[in-house]
PDB file of C-alpha atoms in Angstrom:
ATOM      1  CA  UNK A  17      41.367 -23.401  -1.166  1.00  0.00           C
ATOM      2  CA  UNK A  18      41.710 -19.440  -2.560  1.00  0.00           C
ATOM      3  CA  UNK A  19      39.995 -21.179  -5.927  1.00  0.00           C
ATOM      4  CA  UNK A  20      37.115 -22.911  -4.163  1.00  0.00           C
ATOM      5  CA  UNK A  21      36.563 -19.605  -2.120  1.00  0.00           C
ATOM      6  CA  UNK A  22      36.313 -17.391  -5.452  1.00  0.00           C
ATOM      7  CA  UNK A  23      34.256 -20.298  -7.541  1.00  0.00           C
ATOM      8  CA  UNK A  24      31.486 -19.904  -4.186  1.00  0.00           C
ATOM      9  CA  UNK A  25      31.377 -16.416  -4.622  1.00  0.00           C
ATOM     10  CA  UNK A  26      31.239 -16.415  -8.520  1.00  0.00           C
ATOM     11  CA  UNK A  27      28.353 -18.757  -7.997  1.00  0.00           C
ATOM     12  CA  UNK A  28      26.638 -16.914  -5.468  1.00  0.00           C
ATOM     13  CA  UNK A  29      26.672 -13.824  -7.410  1.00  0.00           C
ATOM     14  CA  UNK A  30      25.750 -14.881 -10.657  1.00  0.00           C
ATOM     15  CA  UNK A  31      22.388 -16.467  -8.908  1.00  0.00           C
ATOM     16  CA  UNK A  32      21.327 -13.621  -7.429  1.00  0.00           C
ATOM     17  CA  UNK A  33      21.368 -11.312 -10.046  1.00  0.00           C
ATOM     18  CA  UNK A  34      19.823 -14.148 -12.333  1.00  0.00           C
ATOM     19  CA  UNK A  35      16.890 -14.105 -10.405  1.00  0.00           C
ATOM     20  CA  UNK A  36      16.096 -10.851 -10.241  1.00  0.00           C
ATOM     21  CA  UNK A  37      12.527 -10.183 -12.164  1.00  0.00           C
ATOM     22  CA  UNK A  38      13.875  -8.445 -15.334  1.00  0.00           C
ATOM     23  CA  UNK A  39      10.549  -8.384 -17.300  1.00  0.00           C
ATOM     24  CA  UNK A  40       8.397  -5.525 -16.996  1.00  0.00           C
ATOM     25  CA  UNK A  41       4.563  -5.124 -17.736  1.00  0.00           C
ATOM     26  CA  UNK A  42       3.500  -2.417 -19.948  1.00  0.00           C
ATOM     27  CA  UNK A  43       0.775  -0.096 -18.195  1.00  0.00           C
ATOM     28  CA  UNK A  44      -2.032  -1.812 -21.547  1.00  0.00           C
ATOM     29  CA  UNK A  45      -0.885  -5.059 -20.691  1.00  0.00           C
ATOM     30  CA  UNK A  46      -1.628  -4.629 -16.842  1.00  0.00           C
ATOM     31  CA  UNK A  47      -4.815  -3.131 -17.254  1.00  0.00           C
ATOM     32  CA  UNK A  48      -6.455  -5.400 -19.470  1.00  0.00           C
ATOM     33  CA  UNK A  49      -5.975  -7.983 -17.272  1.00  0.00           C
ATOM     34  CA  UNK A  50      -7.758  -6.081 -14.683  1.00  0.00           C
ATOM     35  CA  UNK A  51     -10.477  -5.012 -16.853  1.00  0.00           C
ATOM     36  CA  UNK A  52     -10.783  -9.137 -17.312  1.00  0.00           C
ATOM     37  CA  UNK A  53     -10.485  -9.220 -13.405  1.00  0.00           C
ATOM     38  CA  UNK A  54     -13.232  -6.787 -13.162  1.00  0.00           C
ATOM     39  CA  UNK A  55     -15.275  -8.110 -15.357  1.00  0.00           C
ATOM     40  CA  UNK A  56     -14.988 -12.111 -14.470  1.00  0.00           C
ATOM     41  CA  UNK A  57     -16.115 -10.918 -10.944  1.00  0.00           C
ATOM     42  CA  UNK A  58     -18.807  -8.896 -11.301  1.00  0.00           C
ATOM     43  CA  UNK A  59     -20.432 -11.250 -13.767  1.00  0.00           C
ATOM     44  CA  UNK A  60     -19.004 -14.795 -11.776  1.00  0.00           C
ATOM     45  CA  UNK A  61     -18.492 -14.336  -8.361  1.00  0.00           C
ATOM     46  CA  UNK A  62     -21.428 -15.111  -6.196  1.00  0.00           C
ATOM     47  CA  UNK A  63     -19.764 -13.638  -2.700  1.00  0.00           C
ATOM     48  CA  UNK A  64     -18.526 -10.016  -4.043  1.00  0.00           C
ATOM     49  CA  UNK A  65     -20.451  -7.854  -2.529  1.00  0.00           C
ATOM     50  CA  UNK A  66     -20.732 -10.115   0.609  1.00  0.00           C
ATOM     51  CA  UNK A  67     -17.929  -8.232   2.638  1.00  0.00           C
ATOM     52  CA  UNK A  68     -17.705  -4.885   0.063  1.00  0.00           C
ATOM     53  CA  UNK A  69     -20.202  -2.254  -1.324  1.00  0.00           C
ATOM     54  CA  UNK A  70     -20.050  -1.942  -5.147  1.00  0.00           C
ATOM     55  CA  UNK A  71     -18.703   1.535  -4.217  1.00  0.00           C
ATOM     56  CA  UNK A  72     -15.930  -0.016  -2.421  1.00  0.00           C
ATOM     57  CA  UNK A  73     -15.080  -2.866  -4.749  1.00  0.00           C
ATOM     58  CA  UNK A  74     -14.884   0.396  -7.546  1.00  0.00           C
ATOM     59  CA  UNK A  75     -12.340   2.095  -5.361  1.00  0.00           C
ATOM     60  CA  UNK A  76     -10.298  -0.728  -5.105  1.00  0.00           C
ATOM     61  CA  UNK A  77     -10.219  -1.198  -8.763  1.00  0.00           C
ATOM     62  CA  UNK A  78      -9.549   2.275  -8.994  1.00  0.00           C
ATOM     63  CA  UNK A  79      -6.380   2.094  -6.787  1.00  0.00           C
ATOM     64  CA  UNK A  80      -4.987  -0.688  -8.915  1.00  0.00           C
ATOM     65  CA  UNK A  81      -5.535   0.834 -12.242  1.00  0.00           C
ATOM     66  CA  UNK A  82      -3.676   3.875 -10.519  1.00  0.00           C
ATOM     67  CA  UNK A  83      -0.888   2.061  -9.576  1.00  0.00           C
ATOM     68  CA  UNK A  84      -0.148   0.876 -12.901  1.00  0.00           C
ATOM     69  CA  UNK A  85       0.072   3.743 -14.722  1.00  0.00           C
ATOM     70  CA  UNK A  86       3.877   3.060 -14.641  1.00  0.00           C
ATOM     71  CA  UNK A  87       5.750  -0.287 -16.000  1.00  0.00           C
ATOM     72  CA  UNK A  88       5.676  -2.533 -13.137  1.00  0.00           C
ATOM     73  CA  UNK A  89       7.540  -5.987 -12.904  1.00  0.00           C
ATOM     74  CA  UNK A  90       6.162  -9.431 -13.158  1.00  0.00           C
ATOM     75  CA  UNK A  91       6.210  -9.995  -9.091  1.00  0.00           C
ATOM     76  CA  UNK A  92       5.126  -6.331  -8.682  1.00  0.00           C
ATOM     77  CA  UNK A  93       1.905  -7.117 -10.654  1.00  0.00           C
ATOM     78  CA  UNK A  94       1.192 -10.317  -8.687  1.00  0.00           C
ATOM     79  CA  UNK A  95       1.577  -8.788  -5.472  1.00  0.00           C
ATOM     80  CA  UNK A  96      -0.558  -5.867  -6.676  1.00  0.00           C
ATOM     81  CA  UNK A  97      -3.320  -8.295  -7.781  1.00  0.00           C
ATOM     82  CA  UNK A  98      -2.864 -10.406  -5.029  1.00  0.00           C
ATOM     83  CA  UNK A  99      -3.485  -7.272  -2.101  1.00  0.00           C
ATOM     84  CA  UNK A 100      -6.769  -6.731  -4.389  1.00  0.00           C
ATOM     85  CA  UNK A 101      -7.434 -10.223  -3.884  1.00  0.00           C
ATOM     86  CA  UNK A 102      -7.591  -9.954  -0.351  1.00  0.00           C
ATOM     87  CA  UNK A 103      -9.784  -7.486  -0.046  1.00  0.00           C
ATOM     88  CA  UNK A 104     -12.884  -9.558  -1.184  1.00  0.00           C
ATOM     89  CA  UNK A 105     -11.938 -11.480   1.932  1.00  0.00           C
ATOM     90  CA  UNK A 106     -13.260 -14.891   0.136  1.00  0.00           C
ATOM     91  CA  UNK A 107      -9.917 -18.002   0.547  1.00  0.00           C
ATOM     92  CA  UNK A 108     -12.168 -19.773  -2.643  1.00  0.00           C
ATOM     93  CA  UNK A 109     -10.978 -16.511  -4.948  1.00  0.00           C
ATOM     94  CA  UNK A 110      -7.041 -16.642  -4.918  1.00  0.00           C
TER      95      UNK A 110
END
């Protein structure tokens, strides 16, 4: 029973720390792909500026490229890009 008990733990362990999000994006590597971002929607998206200014769809770009000015990790970035998502309030962009 004692050996079952400690294999369960051992196993439970060793998956959590497995899937933690080791791999971190480089502050170049982060902000080209919101320079693409940018870019894609100003020149593609027909409902940008249906909901936002161009001033405010600026700031918001301006936040993100703020925040990463530090490495960030994988599921930091996606979160990041998706709250910047959201705020073109449009369900057809994510």
């Amino acid at each position: 029973m004692k050996f079952y008990i400690v294999l369960f733990f051992f196993l439970l362990t060793s998956n959590v720390f497995s899937q933690a999000d080791s791999s971190l994006l480089t502050p170049k590597q982060m902000q080209a792909d919101l320079h693409i971002l940018k870019d894609a929607w100003k020149i593609m998206h027909p409902g940008l500026y249906r909901y936002n200014t161009p001033e405010q769809i600026e700031q918001y770009f301006a936040n993100a490229f703020s925040k990463t000015r530090t490495p960030l990790s994988v599921r930091q970035f996606f979160i990041l890009m998706s709250q910047l998502n959201i705020k073109v309030n449009c369900g057809h962009t994510f």
